[in-house]
mmCIF file of C-alpha atoms in Angstrom:
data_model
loop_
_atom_site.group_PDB
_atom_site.id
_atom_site.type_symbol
_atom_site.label_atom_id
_atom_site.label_comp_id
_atom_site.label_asym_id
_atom_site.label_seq_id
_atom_site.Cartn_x
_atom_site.Cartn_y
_atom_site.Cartn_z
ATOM 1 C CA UNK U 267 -10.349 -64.537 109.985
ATOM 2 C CA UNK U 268 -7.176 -64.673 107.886
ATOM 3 C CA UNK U 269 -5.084 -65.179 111.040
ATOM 4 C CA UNK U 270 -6.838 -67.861 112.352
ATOM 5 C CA UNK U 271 -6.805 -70.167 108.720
ATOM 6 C CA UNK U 272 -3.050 -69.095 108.821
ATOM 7 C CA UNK U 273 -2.474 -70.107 112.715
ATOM 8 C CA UNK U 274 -4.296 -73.308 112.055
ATOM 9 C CA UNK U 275 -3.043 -74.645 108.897
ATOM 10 C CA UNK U 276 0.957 -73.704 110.297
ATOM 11 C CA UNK U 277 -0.006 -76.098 113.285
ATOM 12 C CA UNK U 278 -1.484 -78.518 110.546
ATOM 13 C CA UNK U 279 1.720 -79.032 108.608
ATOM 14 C CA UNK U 280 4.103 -78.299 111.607
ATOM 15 C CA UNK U 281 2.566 -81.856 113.098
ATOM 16 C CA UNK U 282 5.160 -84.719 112.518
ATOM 17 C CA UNK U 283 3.216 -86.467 109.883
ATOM 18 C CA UNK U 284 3.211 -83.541 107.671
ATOM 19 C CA UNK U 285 6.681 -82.498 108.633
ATOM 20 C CA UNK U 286 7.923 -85.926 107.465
ATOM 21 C CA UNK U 287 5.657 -85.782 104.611
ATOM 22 C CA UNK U 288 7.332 -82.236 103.225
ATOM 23 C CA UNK U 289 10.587 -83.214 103.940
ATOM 24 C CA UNK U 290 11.006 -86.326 102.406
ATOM 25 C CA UNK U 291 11.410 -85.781 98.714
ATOM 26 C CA UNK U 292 10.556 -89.070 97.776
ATOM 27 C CA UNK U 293 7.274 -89.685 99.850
ATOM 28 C CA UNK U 294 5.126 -86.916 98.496
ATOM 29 C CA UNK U 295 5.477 -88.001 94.880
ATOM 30 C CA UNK U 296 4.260 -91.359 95.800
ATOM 31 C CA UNK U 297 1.052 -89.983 97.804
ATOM 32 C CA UNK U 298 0.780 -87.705 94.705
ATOM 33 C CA UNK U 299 0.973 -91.345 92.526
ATOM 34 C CA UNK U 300 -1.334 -93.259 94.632
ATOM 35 C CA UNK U 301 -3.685 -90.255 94.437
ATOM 36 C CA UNK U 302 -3.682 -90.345 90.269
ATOM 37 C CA UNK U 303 -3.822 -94.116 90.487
ATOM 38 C CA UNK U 304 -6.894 -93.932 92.395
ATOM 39 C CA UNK U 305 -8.467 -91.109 90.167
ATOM 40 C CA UNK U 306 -8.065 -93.645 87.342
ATOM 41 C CA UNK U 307 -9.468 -96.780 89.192
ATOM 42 C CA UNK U 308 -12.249 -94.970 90.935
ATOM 43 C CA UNK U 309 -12.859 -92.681 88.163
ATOM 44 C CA UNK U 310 -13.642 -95.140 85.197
ATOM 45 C CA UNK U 311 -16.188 -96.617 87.970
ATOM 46 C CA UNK U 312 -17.762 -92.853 88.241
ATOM 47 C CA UNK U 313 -18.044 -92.767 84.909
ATOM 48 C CA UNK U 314 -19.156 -96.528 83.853
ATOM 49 C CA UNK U 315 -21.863 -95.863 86.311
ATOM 50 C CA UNK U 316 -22.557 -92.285 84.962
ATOM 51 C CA UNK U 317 -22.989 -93.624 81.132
ATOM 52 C CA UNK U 318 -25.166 -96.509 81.957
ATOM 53 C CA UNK U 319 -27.658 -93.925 83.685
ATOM 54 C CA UNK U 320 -27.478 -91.982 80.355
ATOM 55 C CA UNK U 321 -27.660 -95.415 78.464
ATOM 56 C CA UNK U 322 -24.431 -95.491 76.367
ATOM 57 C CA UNK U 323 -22.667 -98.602 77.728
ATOM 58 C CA UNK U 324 -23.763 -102.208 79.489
ATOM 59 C CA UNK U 325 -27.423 -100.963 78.276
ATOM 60 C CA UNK U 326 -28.085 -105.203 78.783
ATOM 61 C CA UNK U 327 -27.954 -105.205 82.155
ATOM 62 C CA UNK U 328 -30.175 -103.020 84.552
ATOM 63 C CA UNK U 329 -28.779 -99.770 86.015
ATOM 64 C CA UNK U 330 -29.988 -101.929 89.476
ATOM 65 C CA UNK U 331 -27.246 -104.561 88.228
ATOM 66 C CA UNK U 332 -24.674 -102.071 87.676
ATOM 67 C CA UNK U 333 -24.955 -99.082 89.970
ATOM 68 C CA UNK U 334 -25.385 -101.335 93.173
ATOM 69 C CA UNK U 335 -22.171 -103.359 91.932
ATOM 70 C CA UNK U 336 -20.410 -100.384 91.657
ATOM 71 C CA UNK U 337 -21.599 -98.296 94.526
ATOM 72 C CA UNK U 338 -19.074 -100.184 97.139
ATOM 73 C CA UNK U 339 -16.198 -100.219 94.638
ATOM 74 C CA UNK U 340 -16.733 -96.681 94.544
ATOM 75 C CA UNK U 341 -16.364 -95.807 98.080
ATOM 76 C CA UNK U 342 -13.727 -97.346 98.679
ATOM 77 C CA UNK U 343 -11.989 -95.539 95.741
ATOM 78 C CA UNK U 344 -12.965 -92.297 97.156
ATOM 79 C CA UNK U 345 -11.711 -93.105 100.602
ATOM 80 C CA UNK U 346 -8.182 -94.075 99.030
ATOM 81 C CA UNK U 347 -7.643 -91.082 96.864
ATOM 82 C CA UNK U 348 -9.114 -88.119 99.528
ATOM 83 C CA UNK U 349 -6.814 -89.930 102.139
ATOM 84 C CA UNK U 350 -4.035 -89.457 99.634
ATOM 85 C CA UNK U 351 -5.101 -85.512 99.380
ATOM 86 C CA UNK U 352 -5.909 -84.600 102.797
ATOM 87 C CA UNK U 353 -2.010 -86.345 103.097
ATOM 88 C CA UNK U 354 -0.502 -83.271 100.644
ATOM 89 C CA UNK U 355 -2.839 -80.374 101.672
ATOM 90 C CA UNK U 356 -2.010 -81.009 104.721
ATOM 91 C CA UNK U 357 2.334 -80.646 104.409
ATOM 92 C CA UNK U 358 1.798 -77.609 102.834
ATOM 93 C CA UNK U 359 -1.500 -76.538 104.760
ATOM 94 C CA UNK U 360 -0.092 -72.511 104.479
ATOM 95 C CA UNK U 361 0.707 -72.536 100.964
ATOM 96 C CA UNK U 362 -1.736 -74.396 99.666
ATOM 97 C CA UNK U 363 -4.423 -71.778 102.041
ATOM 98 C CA UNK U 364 -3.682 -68.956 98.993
ATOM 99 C CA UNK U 365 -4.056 -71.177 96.275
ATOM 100 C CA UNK U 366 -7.046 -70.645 94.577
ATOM 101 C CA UNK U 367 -7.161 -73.985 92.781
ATOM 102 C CA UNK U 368 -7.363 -75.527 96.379
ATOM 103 C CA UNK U 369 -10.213 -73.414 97.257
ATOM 104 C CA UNK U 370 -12.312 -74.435 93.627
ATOM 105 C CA UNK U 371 -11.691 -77.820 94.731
ATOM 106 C CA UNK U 372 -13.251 -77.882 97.336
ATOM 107 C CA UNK U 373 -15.741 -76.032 96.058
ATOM 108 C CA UNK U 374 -16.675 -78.487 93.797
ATOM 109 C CA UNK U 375 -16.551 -81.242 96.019
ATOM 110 C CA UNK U 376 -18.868 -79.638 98.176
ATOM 111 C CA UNK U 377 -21.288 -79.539 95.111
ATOM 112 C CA UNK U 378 -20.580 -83.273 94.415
ATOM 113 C CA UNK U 379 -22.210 -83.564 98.058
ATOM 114 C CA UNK U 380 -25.375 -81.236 97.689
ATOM 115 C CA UNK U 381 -25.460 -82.837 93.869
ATOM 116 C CA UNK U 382 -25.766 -87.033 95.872
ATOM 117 C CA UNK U 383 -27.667 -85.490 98.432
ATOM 118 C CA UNK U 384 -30.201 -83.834 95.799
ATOM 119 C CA UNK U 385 -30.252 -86.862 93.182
ATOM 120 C CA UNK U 386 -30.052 -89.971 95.966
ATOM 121 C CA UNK U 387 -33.680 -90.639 96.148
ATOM 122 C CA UNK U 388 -34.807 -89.931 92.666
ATOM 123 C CA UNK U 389 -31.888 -91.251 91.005
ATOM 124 C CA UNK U 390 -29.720 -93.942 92.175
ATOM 125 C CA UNK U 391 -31.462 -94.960 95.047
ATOM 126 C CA UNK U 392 -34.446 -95.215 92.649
ATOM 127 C CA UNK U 393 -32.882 -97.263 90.202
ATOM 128 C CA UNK U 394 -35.667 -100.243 89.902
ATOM 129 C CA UNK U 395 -38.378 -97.451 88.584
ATOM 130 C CA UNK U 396 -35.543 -96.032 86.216
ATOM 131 C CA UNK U 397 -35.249 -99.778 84.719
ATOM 132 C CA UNK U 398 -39.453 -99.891 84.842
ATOM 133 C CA UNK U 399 -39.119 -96.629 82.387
ATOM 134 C CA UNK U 400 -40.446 -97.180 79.162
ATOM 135 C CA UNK U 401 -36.624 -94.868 78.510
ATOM 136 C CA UNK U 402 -34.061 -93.027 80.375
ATOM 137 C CA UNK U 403 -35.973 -90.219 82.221
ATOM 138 C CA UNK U 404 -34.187 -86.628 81.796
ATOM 139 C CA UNK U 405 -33.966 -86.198 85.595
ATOM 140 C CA UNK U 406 -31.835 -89.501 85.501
ATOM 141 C CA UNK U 407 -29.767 -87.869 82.368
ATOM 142 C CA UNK U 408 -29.312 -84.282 83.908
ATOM 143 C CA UNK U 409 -27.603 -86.156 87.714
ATOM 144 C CA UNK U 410 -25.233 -88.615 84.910
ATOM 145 C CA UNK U 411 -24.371 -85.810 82.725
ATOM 146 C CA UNK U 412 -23.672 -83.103 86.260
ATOM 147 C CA UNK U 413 -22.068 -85.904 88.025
ATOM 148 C CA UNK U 414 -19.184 -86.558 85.213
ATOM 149 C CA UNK U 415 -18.443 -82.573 84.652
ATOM 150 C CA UNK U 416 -18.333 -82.110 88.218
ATOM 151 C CA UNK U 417 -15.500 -84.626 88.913
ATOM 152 C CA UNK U 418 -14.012 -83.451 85.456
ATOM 153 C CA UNK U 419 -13.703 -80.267 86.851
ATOM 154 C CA UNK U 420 -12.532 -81.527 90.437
ATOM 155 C CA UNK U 421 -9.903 -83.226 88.434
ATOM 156 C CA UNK U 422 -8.746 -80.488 86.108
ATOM 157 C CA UNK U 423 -8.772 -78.222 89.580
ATOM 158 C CA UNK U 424 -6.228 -80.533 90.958
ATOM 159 C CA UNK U 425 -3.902 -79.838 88.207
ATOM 160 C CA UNK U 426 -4.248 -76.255 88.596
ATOM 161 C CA UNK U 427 -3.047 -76.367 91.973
ATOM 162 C CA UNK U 428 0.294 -77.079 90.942
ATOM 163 C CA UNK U 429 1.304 -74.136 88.961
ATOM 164 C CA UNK U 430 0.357 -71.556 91.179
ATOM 165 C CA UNK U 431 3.394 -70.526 92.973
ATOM 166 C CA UNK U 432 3.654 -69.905 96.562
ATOM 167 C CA UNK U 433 3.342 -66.580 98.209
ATOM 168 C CA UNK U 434 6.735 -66.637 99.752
ATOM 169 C CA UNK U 435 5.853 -62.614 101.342
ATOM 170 C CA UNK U 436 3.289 -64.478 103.082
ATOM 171 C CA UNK U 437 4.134 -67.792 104.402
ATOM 172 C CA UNK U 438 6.209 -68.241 107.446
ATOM 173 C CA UNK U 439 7.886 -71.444 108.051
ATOM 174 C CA UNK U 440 10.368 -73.264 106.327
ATOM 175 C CA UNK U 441 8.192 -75.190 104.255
ATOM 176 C CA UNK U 442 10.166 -74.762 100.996
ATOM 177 C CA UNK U 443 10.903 -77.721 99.380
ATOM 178 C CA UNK U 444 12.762 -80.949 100.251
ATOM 179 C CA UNK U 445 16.373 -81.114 99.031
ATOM 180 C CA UNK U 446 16.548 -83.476 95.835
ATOM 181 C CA UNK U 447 18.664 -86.625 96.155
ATOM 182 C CA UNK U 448 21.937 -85.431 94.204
ATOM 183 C CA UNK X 119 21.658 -71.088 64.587
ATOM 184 C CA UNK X 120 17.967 -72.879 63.645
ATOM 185 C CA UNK X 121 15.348 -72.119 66.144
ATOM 186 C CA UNK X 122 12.497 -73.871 65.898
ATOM 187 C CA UNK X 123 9.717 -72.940 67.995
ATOM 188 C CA UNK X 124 6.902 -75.447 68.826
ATOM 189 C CA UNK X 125 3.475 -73.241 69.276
ATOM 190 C CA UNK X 126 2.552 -75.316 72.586
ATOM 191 C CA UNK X 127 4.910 -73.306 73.847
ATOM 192 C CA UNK X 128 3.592 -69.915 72.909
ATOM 193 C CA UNK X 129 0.815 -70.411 75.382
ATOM 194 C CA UNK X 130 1.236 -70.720 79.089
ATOM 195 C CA UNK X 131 -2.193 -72.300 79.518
ATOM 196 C CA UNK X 132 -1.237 -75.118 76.798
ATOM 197 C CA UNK X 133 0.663 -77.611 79.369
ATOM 198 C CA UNK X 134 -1.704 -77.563 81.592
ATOM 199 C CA UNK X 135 -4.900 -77.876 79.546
ATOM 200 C CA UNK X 136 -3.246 -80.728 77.724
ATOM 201 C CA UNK X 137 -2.472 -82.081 81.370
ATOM 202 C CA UNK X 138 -5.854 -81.340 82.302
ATOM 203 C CA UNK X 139 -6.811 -83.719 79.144
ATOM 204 C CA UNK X 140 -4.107 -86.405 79.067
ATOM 205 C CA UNK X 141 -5.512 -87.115 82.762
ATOM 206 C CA UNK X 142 -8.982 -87.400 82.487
ATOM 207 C CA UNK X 143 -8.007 -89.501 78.472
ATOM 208 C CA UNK X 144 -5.838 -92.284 81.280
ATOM 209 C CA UNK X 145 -8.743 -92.360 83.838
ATOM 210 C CA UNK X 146 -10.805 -93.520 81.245
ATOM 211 C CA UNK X 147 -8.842 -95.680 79.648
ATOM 212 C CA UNK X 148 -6.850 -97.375 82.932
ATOM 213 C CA UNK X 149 -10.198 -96.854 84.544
ATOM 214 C CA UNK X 150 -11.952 -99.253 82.241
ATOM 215 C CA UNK X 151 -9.106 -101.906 82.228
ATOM 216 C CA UNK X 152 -9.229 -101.710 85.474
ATOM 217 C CA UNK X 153 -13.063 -102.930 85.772
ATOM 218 C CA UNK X 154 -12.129 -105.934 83.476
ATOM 219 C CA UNK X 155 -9.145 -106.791 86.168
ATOM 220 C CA UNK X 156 -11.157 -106.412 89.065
ATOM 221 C CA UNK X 157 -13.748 -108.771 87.220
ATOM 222 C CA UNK X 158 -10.782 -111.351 86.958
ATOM 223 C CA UNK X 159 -9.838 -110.731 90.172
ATOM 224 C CA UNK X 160 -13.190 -111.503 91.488
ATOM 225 C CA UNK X 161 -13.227 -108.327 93.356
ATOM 226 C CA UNK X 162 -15.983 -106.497 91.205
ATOM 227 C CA UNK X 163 -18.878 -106.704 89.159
ATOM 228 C CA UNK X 164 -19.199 -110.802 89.502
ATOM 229 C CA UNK X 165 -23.051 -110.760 88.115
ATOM 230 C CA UNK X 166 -21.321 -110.501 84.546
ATOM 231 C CA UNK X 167 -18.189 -112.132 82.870
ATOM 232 C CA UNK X 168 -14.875 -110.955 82.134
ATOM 233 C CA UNK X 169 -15.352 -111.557 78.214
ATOM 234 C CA UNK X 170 -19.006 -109.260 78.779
ATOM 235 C CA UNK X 171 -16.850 -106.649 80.734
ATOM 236 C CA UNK X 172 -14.389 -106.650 78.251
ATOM 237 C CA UNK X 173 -16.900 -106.731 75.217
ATOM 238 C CA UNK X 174 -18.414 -103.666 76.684
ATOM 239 C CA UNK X 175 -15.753 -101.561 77.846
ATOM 240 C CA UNK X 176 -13.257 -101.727 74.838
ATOM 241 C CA UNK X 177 -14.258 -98.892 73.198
ATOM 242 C CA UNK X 178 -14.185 -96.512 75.735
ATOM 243 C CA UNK X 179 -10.704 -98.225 76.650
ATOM 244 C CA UNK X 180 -9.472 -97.398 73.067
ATOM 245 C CA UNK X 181 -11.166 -93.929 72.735
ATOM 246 C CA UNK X 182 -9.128 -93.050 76.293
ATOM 247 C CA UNK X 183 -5.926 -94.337 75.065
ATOM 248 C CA UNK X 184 -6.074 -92.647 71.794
ATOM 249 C CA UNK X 185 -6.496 -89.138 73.474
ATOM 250 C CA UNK X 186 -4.341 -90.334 76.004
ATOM 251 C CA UNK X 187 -1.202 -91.391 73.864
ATOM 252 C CA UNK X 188 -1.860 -87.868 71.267
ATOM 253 C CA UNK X 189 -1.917 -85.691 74.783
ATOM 254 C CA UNK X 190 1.178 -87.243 75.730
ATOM 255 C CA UNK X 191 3.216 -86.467 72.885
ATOM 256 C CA UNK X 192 2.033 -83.293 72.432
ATOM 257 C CA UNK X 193 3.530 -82.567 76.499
ATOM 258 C CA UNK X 194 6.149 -84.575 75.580
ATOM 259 C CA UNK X 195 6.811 -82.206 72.284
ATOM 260 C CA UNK X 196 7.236 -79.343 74.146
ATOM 261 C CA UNK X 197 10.643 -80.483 75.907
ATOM 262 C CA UNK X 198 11.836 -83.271 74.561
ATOM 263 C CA UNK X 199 15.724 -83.299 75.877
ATOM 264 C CA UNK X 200 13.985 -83.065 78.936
ATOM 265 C CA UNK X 201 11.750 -85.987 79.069
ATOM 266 C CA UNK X 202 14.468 -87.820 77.272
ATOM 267 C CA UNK X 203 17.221 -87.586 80.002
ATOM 268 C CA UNK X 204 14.799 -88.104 82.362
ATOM 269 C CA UNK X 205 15.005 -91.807 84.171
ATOM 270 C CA UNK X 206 11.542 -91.842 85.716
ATOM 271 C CA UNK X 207 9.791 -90.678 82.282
ATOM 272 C CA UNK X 208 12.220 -93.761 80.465
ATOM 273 C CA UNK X 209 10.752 -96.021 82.388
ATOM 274 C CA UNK X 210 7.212 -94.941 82.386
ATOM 275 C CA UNK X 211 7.564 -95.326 78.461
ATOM 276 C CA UNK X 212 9.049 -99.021 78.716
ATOM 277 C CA UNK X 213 6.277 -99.604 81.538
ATOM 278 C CA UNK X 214 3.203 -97.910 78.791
ATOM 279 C CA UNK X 215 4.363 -100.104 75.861
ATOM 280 C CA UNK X 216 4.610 -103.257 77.930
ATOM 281 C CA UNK X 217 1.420 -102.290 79.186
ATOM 282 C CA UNK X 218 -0.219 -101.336 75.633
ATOM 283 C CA UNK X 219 1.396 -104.666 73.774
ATOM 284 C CA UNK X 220 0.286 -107.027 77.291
ATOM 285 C CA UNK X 221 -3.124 -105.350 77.185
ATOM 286 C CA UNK X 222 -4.211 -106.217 73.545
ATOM 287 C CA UNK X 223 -2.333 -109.787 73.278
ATOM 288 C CA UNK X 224 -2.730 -111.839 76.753
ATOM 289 C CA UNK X 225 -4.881 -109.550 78.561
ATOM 290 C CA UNK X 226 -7.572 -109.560 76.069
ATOM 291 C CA UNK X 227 -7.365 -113.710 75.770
ATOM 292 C CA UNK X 228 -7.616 -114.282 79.207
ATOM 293 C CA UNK X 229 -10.685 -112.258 79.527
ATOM 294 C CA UNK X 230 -11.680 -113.351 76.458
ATOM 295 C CA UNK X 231 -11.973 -116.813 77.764
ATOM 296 C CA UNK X 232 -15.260 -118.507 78.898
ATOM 297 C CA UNK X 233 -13.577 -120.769 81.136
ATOM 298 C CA UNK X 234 -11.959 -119.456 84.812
ATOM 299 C CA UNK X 235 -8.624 -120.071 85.300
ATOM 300 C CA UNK X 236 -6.520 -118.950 87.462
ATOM 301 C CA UNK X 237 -3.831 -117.109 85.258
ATOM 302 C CA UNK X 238 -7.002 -115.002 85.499
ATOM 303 C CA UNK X 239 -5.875 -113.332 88.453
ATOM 304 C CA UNK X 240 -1.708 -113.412 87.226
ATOM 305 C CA UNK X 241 -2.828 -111.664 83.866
ATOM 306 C CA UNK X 242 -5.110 -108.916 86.080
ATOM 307 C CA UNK X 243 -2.237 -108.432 88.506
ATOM 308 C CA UNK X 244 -0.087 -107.857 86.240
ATOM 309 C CA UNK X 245 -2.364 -105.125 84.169
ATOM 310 C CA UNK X 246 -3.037 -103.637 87.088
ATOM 311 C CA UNK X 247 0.732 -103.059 88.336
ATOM 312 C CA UNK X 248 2.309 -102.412 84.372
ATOM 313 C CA UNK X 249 -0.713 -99.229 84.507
ATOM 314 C CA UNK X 250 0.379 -98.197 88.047
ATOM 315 C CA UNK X 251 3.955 -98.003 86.908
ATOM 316 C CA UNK X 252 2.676 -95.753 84.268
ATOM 317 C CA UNK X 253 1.281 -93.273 86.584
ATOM 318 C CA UNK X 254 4.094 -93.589 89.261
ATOM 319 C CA UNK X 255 6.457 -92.844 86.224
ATOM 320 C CA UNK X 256 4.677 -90.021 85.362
ATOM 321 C CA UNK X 257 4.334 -88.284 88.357
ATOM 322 C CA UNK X 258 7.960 -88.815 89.123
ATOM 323 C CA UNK X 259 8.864 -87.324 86.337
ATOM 324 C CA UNK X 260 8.444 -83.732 87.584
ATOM 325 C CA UNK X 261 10.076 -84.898 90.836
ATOM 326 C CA UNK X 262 13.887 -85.873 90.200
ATOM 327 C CA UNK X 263 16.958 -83.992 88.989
ATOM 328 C CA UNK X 264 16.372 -82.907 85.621
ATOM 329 C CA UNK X 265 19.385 -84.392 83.390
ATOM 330 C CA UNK X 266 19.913 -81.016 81.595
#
C-alpha cells in the first residue's frame, strides 16, 4: 500500500508543473500567498455566514438575504484557495505523503463534506423556516458553531504542515529545496 | 555579556500556536474588510449598502486586528534582528500601516457615504491590494535570504 502512495505521488511531483513549481524559489511562495489571501477573503465570508446563523451579526436582514448572497462568493473562494493547495501538495507530493499535518487536513476537509452534506437540507437550504422561527433553532446553532471550528482547525492544520521536517531516509528524488536567489 | 531570554522561546509549540492565532485574528479582520470592498465593488452582497456593511462588520474588523497586531509582535518578539533585516517583512510593515491608517480615514468615508461614486471602486481596490501586500509580505518573509 505504502509503495503504491510513494510510486504515485513521485510521478505526481516529477510532472513538469510540479517540477517547475519546486524549483522555482520564487513561485511557491506566491501560490503559498494567494492561498492565505484567499483563506482571508473566503474565510470572513465562512464566518459572516456562520454568525448570522447563530445570530450575532446582520441579525436585520434574513439568514435567506445573507446566506444565498454569500453562498456563490463562497465557492468561488474555495475553488481559488484548494487550487492554490492541490498546486504545493502536489511539488512535494512524497514529502508531504509522511506529514501528518497533511493527512489531518484532509481529514477535516472530508468532515467539512459529510458536515454540508448532513446540515444542507435542514440548515442552509432551509433557511426561509429558520427566518419563520420564533428564534434561532439549536440544530441551526450546532452546523454554525461545527462549521467555524472545523475550518479553524483546517486552518491551524495547514500551519502545522510546515514544521514537520522531511523524512530525508525515505524520500527519493531530488526534491530538496530550490536554491535561494543570492 | 546580558542574555535576555524571551519565554516564547522556551516553548517549541509557541510560534506556531501564535501562527496558528495571528492567522485565523487576519482572516477575520481582512476577511471582513474585504466584504465591505466587494460591496463597493459591486461584486457582493448588493441587497445592502456599503455604510450597512460597514456598520455591521466593524467590530469584528477591530476585534481581528487587535489579536492580529498583539500576535504579530509577540512572533515578531521572538527574533527581532531577524525580522528587522528582513526586506520582505519591511515592507509588509510599511504595506500594514498604510493599510491600517487608509482603512480608518478614506476607506471608512467612502463607505460611509450614502451616495455611489465611483472612487467607490478606487478606495476598494486599493484596500483590497494594501491587505494582499500584507499577506504576500508575510509569507515571503520565511522565503528570502535571511540578513543575519
Amino acid at each position: 500500500m505504502l509503495n503504491i502512495i510513494s510510486v504515485f505521488t513521485q510521478w505526481v511531483q516529477g510532472t513538469d508543473l510540479f517540477t517547475a513549481l519546486r524549483t522555482s524559489w520564487w513561485v511557491y511562495p506566491i501560490v503559498m500567498s494567494t492561498h492565505l489571501l484567499g483563506i482571508a477573503l473566503f474565510g470572513g465570508l465562512i464566518l459572516m455566514t456562520n454568525l448570522r446563523l447563530l445570530g450575532l451579526v446582520m441579525t436585520k436582514y434574513s439568514v435567506t438575504d445573507v446566506v444565498a448572497q454569500l453562498r456563490w462568493p463562497k465557492r468561488v473562494g474555495f475553488v481559488i484557495v484548494a487550487t492554490c493547495g492541490i498546486l504545493m501538495l502536489g511539488s512535494k507530493a512524497e514529502e508531504y505523503s509522511y506529514n501528518i499535518f497533511v493527512w489531518i487536513k484532509l481529514s477535516l476537509l472530508a468532515l467539512v463534506f459529510i458536515h454540508g452534506w448532513v446540515f444542507r437540507r435542514s440548515v442552509y437550504y432551509n433557511t426561509a423556516a429558520i427566518d419563520r422561527a420564533p428564534e434561532i433553532p439549536g440544530r441551526v446553532k450546532l452546523a454554525a458553531t461545527l462549521s467555524l471550528l472545523l475550518w479553524a482547525g483546517i486552518a491551524c492544520a495547514g500551519r502545522g504542515i510546515g514544521y514537520i521536517d522531511p523524512p530525508l531516509s525515505k524520500i527519493h528524488a531530488g526534491i530538496m529545496s530550490p536554491a535561494q536567489p543570492e | 555579556m546580558l542574555l535576555i531570554t524571551n519565554p516564547l522561546n522556551e516553548s517549541e509549540y509557541s510560534f506556531p500556536i501564535l501562527e496558528c492565532i495571528h492567522i485565523l485574528a487576519f482572516a477575520l479582520s481582512i476577511g471582513t474588510i474585504a466584504i465591505v470592498d466587494f460591496r463597493l465593488l459591486n461584486i457582493g452582497m448588493r441587497h445592502q449598502t456599503p455604510a450597512a456593511l460597514l456598520k455591521d462588520t466593524s467590530t469584528w474588523t477591530l476585534v481581528g486586528l487587535v489579536i492580529m497586531i498583539f500576535s504579530g509582535l509577540l512572533l515578531f518578539s521572538s527574533d527581532p534582528d531577524l525580522y528587522y533585516l528582513n526586506w520582505a517583512f519591511l515592507i509588509k510593515i510599511t504595506c500594514l500601516l498604510l493599510a491600517i491608517v487608509f482603512n480608518y480615514t478614506i476607506h471608512r468615508k467612502v463607505a460611509q457615504s450614502q451616495e455611489p461614486s465611483s472612487n467607490g471602486k478606487l478606495v476598494a481596490s486599493v484596500s483590497l491590494v494594501l491587505w494582499g501586500s500584507v499577506i504576500f509580505g508575510g509569507i515571503f518573509i520565511a522565503f528570502i535570504n535571511q540578513g543575519l
